[in-house]
Structures are given as C-alpha cells and as structure tokens.
mmCIF file of C-alpha atoms in Angstrom:
data_model
loop_
_atom_site.group_PDB
_atom_site.id
_atom_site.type_symbol
_atom_site.label_atom_id
_atom_site.label_comp_id
_atom_site.label_asym_id
_atom_site.label_seq_id
_atom_site.Cartn_x
_atom_site.Cartn_y
_atom_site.Cartn_z
ATOM 1 C CA LYS F 1 -0.482 -6.611 12.140
ATOM 2 C CA GLN F 2 -3.406 -8.699 13.280
ATOM 3 C CA TRP F 3 -4.390 -9.415 9.693
ATOM 4 C CA TYR F 4 -1.167 -11.388 9.218
ATOM 5 C CA GLN F 5 -1.848 -13.533 12.258
ATOM 6 C CA ARG F 6 -5.151 -14.752 10.847
ATOM 7 C CA ARG F 7 -4.241 -15.159 7.187
ATOM 8 C CA VAL F 8 -0.539 -16.010 7.021
ATOM 9 C CA ARG F 9 1.040 -19.323 7.937
ATOM 10 C CA GLY F 10 4.807 -19.511 8.214
ATOM 11 C CA SER F 11 7.054 -21.780 10.192
ATOM 12 C CA ASP F 12 6.089 -19.964 13.400
ATOM 13 C CA GLY F 13 2.518 -19.228 12.295
ATOM 14 C CA LEU F 14 2.808 -15.480 11.728
ATOM 15 C CA LEU F 15 5.099 -12.616 10.889
ATOM 16 C CA GLY F 16 7.026 -12.137 14.087
ATOM 17 C CA ASN F 17 8.809 -9.208 15.647
ATOM 18 C CA THR F 18 11.561 -9.391 13.042
ATOM 19 C CA ALA F 19 9.152 -7.871 10.498
ATOM 20 C CA ALA F 20 9.746 -4.467 12.092
ATOM 21 C CA ASN F 21 13.452 -4.710 11.236
ATOM 22 C CA ARG F 22 13.093 -6.037 7.705
ATOM 23 C CA SER F 23 11.218 -5.162 4.559
ATOM 24 C CA VAL F 24 8.348 -7.291 3.338
ATOM 25 C CA VAL F 25 7.284 -7.923 -0.262
ATOM 26 C CA ARG F 26 3.742 -9.054 -0.985
ATOM 27 C CA MET F 27 3.372 -11.536 -3.840
ATOM 28 C CA ARG F 28 0.021 -11.709 -5.637
ATOM 29 C CA GLY F 29 -0.980 -14.222 -8.285
ATOM 30 C CA ILE F 30 1.147 -17.209 -7.294
ATOM 31 C CA PRO F 31 -0.266 -20.581 -8.373
ATOM 32 C CA TYR F 32 -2.316 -22.176 -5.601
ATOM 33 C CA ASN F 33 0.039 -25.155 -5.374
ATOM 34 C CA THR F 34 3.192 -23.037 -4.978
ATOM 35 C CA ASP F 35 5.405 -24.053 -2.059
ATOM 36 C CA LYS F 36 8.204 -22.242 -0.255
ATOM 37 C CA PHE F 37 10.901 -23.913 -2.351
ATOM 38 C CA GLU F 38 9.385 -22.571 -5.569
ATOM 39 C CA ILE F 39 9.342 -19.089 -4.044
ATOM 40 C CA LEU F 40 12.990 -19.486 -2.983
ATOM 41 C CA ASN F 41 13.787 -20.484 -6.567
ATOM 42 C CA PHE F 42 11.827 -17.472 -7.887
ATOM 43 C CA PHE F 43 14.025 -15.191 -5.750
ATOM 44 C CA ASN F 44 17.260 -16.967 -6.691
ATOM 45 C CA GLY F 45 20.175 -14.620 -6.043
ATOM 46 C CA PHE F 46 18.568 -13.050 -2.969
ATOM 47 C CA THR F 47 19.431 -13.958 0.622
ATOM 48 C CA LEU F 48 16.337 -15.809 1.888
ATOM 49 C CA SER F 49 15.397 -18.936 3.791
ATOM 50 C CA GLU F 50 12.175 -20.925 4.187
ATOM 51 C CA ASN F 51 11.485 -19.006 7.387
ATOM 52 C CA ASP F 52 11.295 -15.728 5.435
ATOM 53 C CA ILE F 53 8.321 -16.922 3.353
ATOM 54 C CA TYR F 54 4.700 -16.801 4.497
ATOM 55 C CA ILE F 55 2.044 -18.306 2.222
ATOM 56 C CA CYS F 56 -1.506 -17.013 2.761
ATOM 57 C CA PHE F 57 -4.493 -19.286 3.323
ATOM 58 C CA ASN F 58 -8.190 -18.493 3.704
ATOM 59 C CA ASP F 59 -10.314 -19.543 6.682
ATOM 60 C CA ASP F 60 -10.734 -23.014 5.120
ATOM 61 C CA MET F 61 -6.925 -23.324 4.878
ATOM 62 C CA LYS F 62 -6.998 -23.120 1.084
ATOM 63 C CA PRO F 63 -4.238 -21.042 -0.547
ATOM 64 C CA THR F 64 -5.251 -17.539 -1.644
ATOM 65 C CA GLY F 65 -2.567 -17.021 -4.300
ATOM 66 C CA GLU F 66 -0.702 -14.538 -2.089
ATOM 67 C CA ALA F 67 2.490 -14.755 -0.064
ATOM 68 C CA TYR F 68 4.715 -12.435 1.944
ATOM 69 C CA VAL F 69 8.500 -12.543 1.848
ATOM 70 C CA GLN F 70 10.779 -10.846 4.378
ATOM 71 C CA PHE F 71 14.035 -9.414 3.039
ATOM 72 C CA LEU F 72 17.053 -8.336 5.068
ATOM 73 C CA SER F 73 16.833 -4.698 4.004
ATOM 74 C CA LEU F 74 14.626 -2.209 2.225
ATOM 75 C CA ASP F 75 17.187 -2.022 -0.591
ATOM 76 C CA GLU F 76 17.011 -5.793 -1.108
ATOM 77 C CA ALA F 77 13.191 -5.732 -1.096
ATOM 78 C CA GLN F 78 13.125 -2.878 -3.614
ATOM 79 C CA ARG F 79 15.592 -4.717 -5.850
ATOM 80 C CA ALA F 80 13.402 -7.826 -5.712
ATOM 81 C CA VAL F 81 10.346 -5.831 -6.801
ATOM 82 C CA VAL F 82 12.227 -4.154 -9.657
ATOM 83 C CA GLU F 83 13.835 -7.373 -10.928
ATOM 84 C CA LYS F 84 11.030 -9.891 -10.342
ATOM 85 C CA ASP F 85 7.687 -8.055 -10.693
ATOM 86 C CA ARG F 86 5.505 -9.759 -13.322
ATOM 87 C CA LYS F 87 7.951 -12.651 -13.759
ATOM 88 C CA HIS F 88 6.449 -16.132 -13.869
ATOM 89 C CA ILE F 89 6.042 -18.991 -11.435
ATOM 90 C CA GLY F 90 4.827 -21.768 -13.669
ATOM 91 C CA PRO F 91 2.248 -20.408 -16.120
ATOM 92 C CA ARG F 92 1.277 -17.399 -13.993
ATOM 93 C CA TYR F 93 2.929 -14.009 -13.708
ATOM 94 C CA VAL F 94 3.382 -12.743 -10.178
ATOM 95 C CA GLU F 95 2.841 -9.166 -9.058
ATOM 96 C CA LEU F 96 5.122 -7.822 -6.319
ATOM 97 C CA PHE F 97 4.472 -4.928 -3.943
ATOM 98 C CA LEU F 98 6.464 -3.434 -1.073
ATOM 99 C CA ASP F 99 4.473 -3.997 2.117
ATOM 100 C CA ARG F 100 6.115 -1.743 4.693
#
C-alpha cells in the first residue's frame, strides 16, 4: 500500500512484502511519545519484535497517535484485538482494528 510508504516508519521504512503473509493490527490513540518498547509491553504474551511495529508520523515527522503491528497469523491478530482493544498505554485507551 502506497499510503504506508509515506506515513509509516519502521526499521526498514515501510511495511515490506511480509505484510502479505501476516495480519496487521492498526492501533489508534497511542500517546504521541509512545515508542516500540511500550507497544511490545502492551502486547506482552504475543510473539512480536521491534521490526513488527510501525509508528506513524505526519509529513513534519511528528507522531500521529497511530501505529501498525504485524502478527504472525490472522488468529494471533484477532486475539490481540479481542484481548487488548481499549486497554491503556499510559493515560490513554487504545483502539485496535484488523487492517487486512
């Protein structure tokens, strides 16, 4: 998706070809200062690494409050949404959506 290439910064700069083989969860409402380690902690109990997390930035490279997380399977992504939707990172609750 071209939209990802412009708005998402990960370790390789964008969601790569592996996105086709894995399920992605969109996070909305994360605090602007959230880093990848806080997102890993949020998804404690799931199999993820830093490279699976993509934090969104606007054209001025300021965080938008959104992130994308790649899971190993659709089942794992669905479980994450069910278990973690509207849970908190810091003072804010985070909404989760499957982004297939």
